[in-house]
Amino acid sequence: MTTSSPAIPDIFKNTSVSNALKAIADKVFNGQRISPEEGVILYKEAELGFLGTLANFVREKKNGNYVYFNHNFHVEPTNVCVYSCAFCSYSRLIKNADQGWELSVDQILDIVKTYDNQDVTEVHITGGVVPKQDLAFYTELFRKIKQHRPNLHIKALTPVEFHYIFKKAKLSYEDGLKTMKDAGLDSLPGGGAEIFDEQIREQIAGGKCTSEEWLTLHEIWQKMGNFSNATMLYGHIESFEHRIDHMERLRQLQDRTGGFNAFIPLKFRNKENAMAHVPEVSVIEDLRNYAIARIYLDNFTHIKAYWAMIGRNTAQLSLNYGTDDLDGTIDDTTKIYSMAGSEEQAPKLSTQQLVDLIQAVGKIPVQRDTLYNIVKEY
Ligand code: V47
Ligand code: SF4
């Protein structure tokens, strides 16, 4: 969907806006890509109103007034994990496995079957990393889900799990991903990206797949003709430069493949984890971050506000700061964010609640499937 280019709004001709910001606005309104240096200037200098105007312009060019959501549910096969990321409130170390859960293939299938009479289109499967949940486990699980419900889109696992599972199975990334796809895997969620800067990653998520490995796995998957999402964990010990570096690496990969559906900024929540002493950023910073992501990632069609993590009120506000997607109904099936201190302690929204929330800010609700095919416009 496209709209014609407007005249530069008067607020940007005002002398209180620096020449550097005016030059960035000029580029954005002319459909030109901004540089990493300009991205950092936006983080350091631009106020929220300025960013909102630019982000809205880009958003409307790409998605008009549409706001997308889907009917989905999550399955978290385990909250036990061989890793111990400092920001994670959810996982239990493998030595404390008795404090966690580890579902079997049949237990997961039973959860999937509880949705038999509901019009969900997607199951999102991800959780901790444990030796038992290996290649055989996931291929059996995907096959059984597809046998039971062939049209249910399986969005599952991240490079964190793939790297661990394929290494153990002595498979190359190519062969491993092909095996997963043959078993029924449809697309990849965006998790495990955290922050790509190697030094910060080592401090908050040391030991799991590297940034290079995360990007390589997505590149191979996408070059096989498939789609995936990308996330960025922000608002902890990273700098603005690190956020731009993260988005720059994604923008370059997207130029090569076009395989990312959506970018999902994830706000660091600080409850009951090893980084509880790090304060959370403000809602203003959340909105600025969404807007800069929308401006910077000119080759991503969708920016998702994941309401289970950010809370429905901030997610709703963000629709005027560049986001166009709210994820889905979720049905109270994820614990990752409630355990980390999200406002949403039992994340579940009905279609009507999502529709009302979107219409209240003057936008058009659109139910989609995982690949953004339109199911219904409201
Ligand atoms: O990689 C964990 C994040 C991610 C915390 O692709 C935390 O559609 C904030 O990737 N504070 C997993 N974030 C979830 C994820 C996701 C969620 C929704 C939709 C999609 C999609 C993907 O959750 C992890 C990590 O970055 N996370 N703990 C925390 N304390
Ligand atoms: Fe494990 Fe993922 Fe938590 Fe890290 S973020 S400890 S990989 S469950």
PDB file of N, CA and C and ligand atoms in Angstrom, residues 74 87-89 124 126 155 188-194 208 229 231 233 264 266-270 273 304 306 309 327 336-337 340, ligand 1:
ATOM      1  N   HIS A  74       0.858 -20.344  22.199  1.00  0.00           N
ATOM      2  CA  HIS A  74       2.249 -20.766  22.388  1.00  0.00           C
ATOM      3  C   HIS A  74       2.303 -22.128  23.066  1.00  0.00           C
ATOM      4  N   PHE A  87      19.427 -12.171  31.751  1.00  0.00           N
ATOM      5  CA  PHE A  87      18.148 -11.457  31.723  1.00  0.00           C
ATOM      6  C   PHE A  87      16.951 -12.390  31.865  1.00  0.00           C
ATOM      7  N   CYS A  88      17.188 -13.683  31.895  1.00  0.00           N
ATOM      8  CA  CYS A  88      16.088 -14.642  31.784  1.00  0.00           C
ATOM      9  C   CYS A  88      15.489 -14.944  33.160  1.00  0.00           C
ATOM     10  N   SER A  89      14.199 -14.676  33.313  1.00  0.00           N
ATOM     11  CA  SER A  89      13.507 -14.924  34.592  1.00  0.00           C
ATOM     12  C   SER A  89      12.813 -16.268  34.562  1.00  0.00           C
ATOM     13  N   HIS A 124       3.156 -21.283  18.215  1.00  0.00           N
ATOM     14  CA  HIS A 124       4.508 -20.736  18.396  1.00  0.00           C
ATOM     15  C   HIS A 124       5.185 -21.586  19.476  1.00  0.00           C
ATOM     16  N   THR A 126       8.589 -22.492  21.540  1.00  0.00           N
ATOM     17  CA  THR A 126       9.976 -22.237  21.931  1.00  0.00           C
ATOM     18  C   THR A 126      10.054 -22.225  23.449  1.00  0.00           C
ATOM     19  N   LYS A 155       5.404 -22.282  13.879  1.00  0.00           N
ATOM     20  CA  LYS A 155       6.491 -21.282  13.996  1.00  0.00           C
ATOM     21  C   LYS A 155       7.284 -21.693  15.220  1.00  0.00           C
ATOM     22  N   LEU A 188      10.353 -19.481  11.381  1.00  0.00           N
ATOM     23  CA  LEU A 188      11.111 -19.293  12.620  1.00  0.00           C
ATOM     24  C   LEU A 188      10.676 -18.020  13.329  1.00  0.00           C
ATOM     25  N   PRO A 189      10.442 -18.086  14.637  1.00  0.00           N
ATOM     26  CA  PRO A 189      10.218 -16.858  15.392  1.00  0.00           C
ATOM     27  C   PRO A 189      11.543 -16.101  15.532  1.00  0.00           C
ATOM     28  N   GLY A 190      11.485 -14.922  16.127  1.00  0.00           N
ATOM     29  CA  GLY A 190      12.683 -14.055  16.113  1.00  0.00           C
ATOM     30  C   GLY A 190      13.571 -14.144  17.323  1.00  0.00           C
ATOM     31  N   GLY A 191      13.318 -15.069  18.227  1.00  0.00           N
ATOM     32  CA  GLY A 191      14.022 -15.093  19.509  1.00  0.00           C
ATOM     33  C   GLY A 191      15.502 -15.445  19.424  1.00  0.00           C
ATOM     34  N   GLY A 192      16.180 -15.212  20.547  1.00  0.00           N
ATOM     35  CA  GLY A 192      17.591 -15.577  20.663  1.00  0.00           C
ATOM     36  C   GLY A 192      18.547 -14.562  20.076  1.00  0.00           C
ATOM     37  N   ALA A 193      18.020 -13.504  19.470  1.00  0.00           N
ATOM     38  CA  ALA A 193      18.905 -12.510  18.852  1.00  0.00           C
ATOM     39  C   ALA A 193      19.552 -11.638  19.926  1.00  0.00           C
ATOM     40  N   GLU A 194      18.799 -11.325  20.955  1.00  0.00           N
ATOM     41  CA  GLU A 194      19.254 -10.483  22.081  1.00  0.00           C
ATOM     42  C   GLU A 194      19.883  -9.210  21.537  1.00  0.00           C
ATOM     43  N   LYS A 208      25.616 -19.274  24.571  1.00  0.00           N
ATOM     44  CA  LYS A 208      24.716 -19.775  23.532  1.00  0.00           C
ATOM     45  C   LYS A 208      25.178 -19.312  22.156  1.00  0.00           C
ATOM     46  N   ASN A 229      11.273 -14.225  11.671  1.00  0.00           N
ATOM     47  CA  ASN A 229      11.218 -12.919  12.323  1.00  0.00           C
ATOM     48  C   ASN A 229      12.552 -12.616  12.978  1.00  0.00           C
ATOM     49  N   THR A 231      14.214 -10.342  16.484  1.00  0.00           N
ATOM     50  CA  THR A 231      13.948  -9.536  17.682  1.00  0.00           C
ATOM     51  C   THR A 231      15.204  -8.748  18.057  1.00  0.00           C
ATOM     52  N   LEU A 233      16.590  -7.418  22.002  1.00  0.00           N
ATOM     53  CA  LEU A 233      16.375  -7.176  23.428  1.00  0.00           C
ATOM     54  C   LEU A 233      17.072  -5.854  23.774  1.00  0.00           C
ATOM     55  N   ILE A 264      10.837  -7.275  15.878  1.00  0.00           N
ATOM     56  CA  ILE A 264      10.120  -7.189  17.157  1.00  0.00           C
ATOM     57  C   ILE A 264      11.072  -6.696  18.251  1.00  0.00           C
ATOM     58  N   LEU A 266      12.118  -6.089  21.854  1.00  0.00           N
ATOM     59  CA  LEU A 266      11.661  -6.665  23.126  1.00  0.00           C
ATOM     60  C   LEU A 266      12.278  -5.880  24.274  1.00  0.00           C
ATOM     61  N   LYS A 267      11.429  -5.244  25.062  1.00  0.00           N
ATOM     62  CA  LYS A 267      11.901  -4.431  26.182  1.00  0.00           C
ATOM     63  C   LYS A 267      12.399  -5.331  27.314  1.00  0.00           C
ATOM     64  N   PHE A 268      13.603  -5.079  27.787  1.00  0.00           N
ATOM     65  CA  PHE A 268      14.124  -5.837  28.924  1.00  0.00           C
ATOM     66  C   PHE A 268      13.248  -5.588  30.153  1.00  0.00           C
ATOM     67  N   ARG A 269      12.742  -6.672  30.723  1.00  0.00           N
ATOM     68  CA  ARG A 269      11.964  -6.597  31.970  1.00  0.00           C
ATOM     69  C   ARG A 269      12.829  -7.173  33.084  1.00  0.00           C
ATOM     70  N   ASN A 270      12.822  -6.533  34.251  1.00  0.00           N
ATOM     71  CA  ASN A 270      13.872  -6.851  35.228  1.00  0.00           C
ATOM     72  C   ASN A 270      13.434  -7.617  36.465  1.00  0.00           C
ATOM     73  N   ASN A 273      15.461 -11.759  37.881  1.00  0.00           N
ATOM     74  CA  ASN A 273      16.535 -12.336  37.086  1.00  0.00           C
ATOM     75  C   ASN A 273      17.856 -11.759  37.565  1.00  0.00           C
ATOM     76  N   LYS A 304       6.586  -5.206  14.900  1.00  0.00           N
ATOM     77  CA  LYS A 304       5.591  -5.777  15.822  1.00  0.00           C
ATOM     78  C   LYS A 304       5.757  -5.238  17.238  1.00  0.00           C
ATOM     79  N   TYR A 306       4.887  -6.426  20.673  1.00  0.00           N
ATOM     80  CA  TYR A 306       4.465  -7.683  21.302  1.00  0.00           C
ATOM     81  C   TYR A 306       3.810  -7.352  22.635  1.00  0.00           C
ATOM     82  N   MET A 309       4.563  -8.612  26.250  1.00  0.00           N
ATOM     83  CA  MET A 309       5.786  -8.169  26.905  1.00  0.00           C
ATOM     84  C   MET A 309       5.716  -6.699  27.295  1.00  0.00           C
ATOM     85  N   ASP A 327       1.062  -9.003  17.147  1.00  0.00           N
ATOM     86  CA  ASP A 327       1.145 -10.442  17.401  1.00  0.00           C
ATOM     87  C   ASP A 327      -0.274 -11.006  17.419  1.00  0.00           C
ATOM     88  N   ILE A 336       7.023 -16.454  29.604  1.00  0.00           N
ATOM     89  CA  ILE A 336       8.333 -15.786  29.555  1.00  0.00           C
ATOM     90  C   ILE A 336       8.248 -14.378  30.124  1.00  0.00           C
ATOM     91  N   TYR A 337       7.189 -13.656  29.783  1.00  0.00           N
ATOM     92  CA  TYR A 337       7.126 -12.238  30.174  1.00  0.00           C
ATOM     93  C   TYR A 337       6.439 -12.021  31.490  1.00  0.00           C
ATOM     94  N   ALA A 340       8.928 -12.334  34.022  1.00  0.00           N
ATOM     95  CA  ALA A 340       9.950 -11.267  34.004  1.00  0.00           C
ATOM     96  C   ALA A 340       9.378  -9.919  34.445  1.00  0.00           C
TER      97      ALA A 340
HETATM   98  O1  V47 B   1      15.043 -14.369  22.923  1.00  0.00           O
HETATM   99  C1  V47 B   1      13.617 -13.345  27.706  1.00  0.00           C
HETATM  100  C2  V47 B   1      13.273 -12.467  25.361  1.00  0.00           C
HETATM  101  C3  V47 B   1      12.788 -13.871  23.641  1.00  0.00           C
HETATM  102  C4  V47 B   1      13.312 -11.518  28.852  1.00  0.00           C
HETATM  103  O2  V47 B   1       8.849 -14.070  16.344  1.00  0.00           O
HETATM  104  C5  V47 B   1      13.081 -11.256  27.505  1.00  0.00           C
HETATM  105  O3  V47 B   1       6.757 -13.586  16.479  1.00  0.00           O
HETATM  106  C6  V47 B   1      12.600  -9.081  28.002  1.00  0.00           C
HETATM  107  O4  V47 B   1      11.530 -14.128  20.622  1.00  0.00           O
HETATM  108  N1  V47 B   1      12.841  -9.243  29.325  1.00  0.00           N
HETATM  109  C7  V47 B   1      11.859 -14.999  23.208  1.00  0.00           C
HETATM  110  N2  V47 B   1      12.716 -10.039  27.075  1.00  0.00           N
HETATM  111  C8  V47 B   1      10.514 -14.475  22.711  1.00  0.00           C
HETATM  112  C9  V47 B   1      10.517 -14.122  21.247  1.00  0.00           C
HETATM  113  C10 V47 B   1       9.245 -13.770  20.550  1.00  0.00           C
HETATM  114  C11 V47 B   1       8.134 -13.354  21.262  1.00  0.00           C
HETATM  115  C12 V47 B   1       6.970 -13.045  20.566  1.00  0.00           C
HETATM  116  C13 V47 B   1       6.869 -13.168  19.207  1.00  0.00           C
HETATM  117  C14 V47 B   1       7.982 -13.593  18.492  1.00  0.00           C
HETATM  118  C15 V47 B   1       7.858 -13.766  17.021  1.00  0.00           C
HETATM  119  C16 V47 B   1       9.179 -13.895  19.161  1.00  0.00           C
HETATM  120  O5  V47 B   1      12.285 -13.320  24.843  1.00  0.00           O
HETATM  121  C17 V47 B   1      14.193 -14.206  24.006  1.00  0.00           C
HETATM  122  C18 V47 B   1      14.599 -12.972  24.800  1.00  0.00           C
HETATM  123  O6  V47 B   1      15.095 -11.976  23.955  1.00  0.00           O
HETATM  124  N3  V47 B   1      13.295 -12.391  26.828  1.00  0.00           N
HETATM  125  N4  V47 B   1      13.621 -12.817  28.968  1.00  0.00           N
HETATM  126  C19 V47 B   1      13.197 -10.436  29.793  1.00  0.00           C
HETATM  127  N5  V47 B   1      13.470 -10.593  31.076  1.00  0.00           N
END
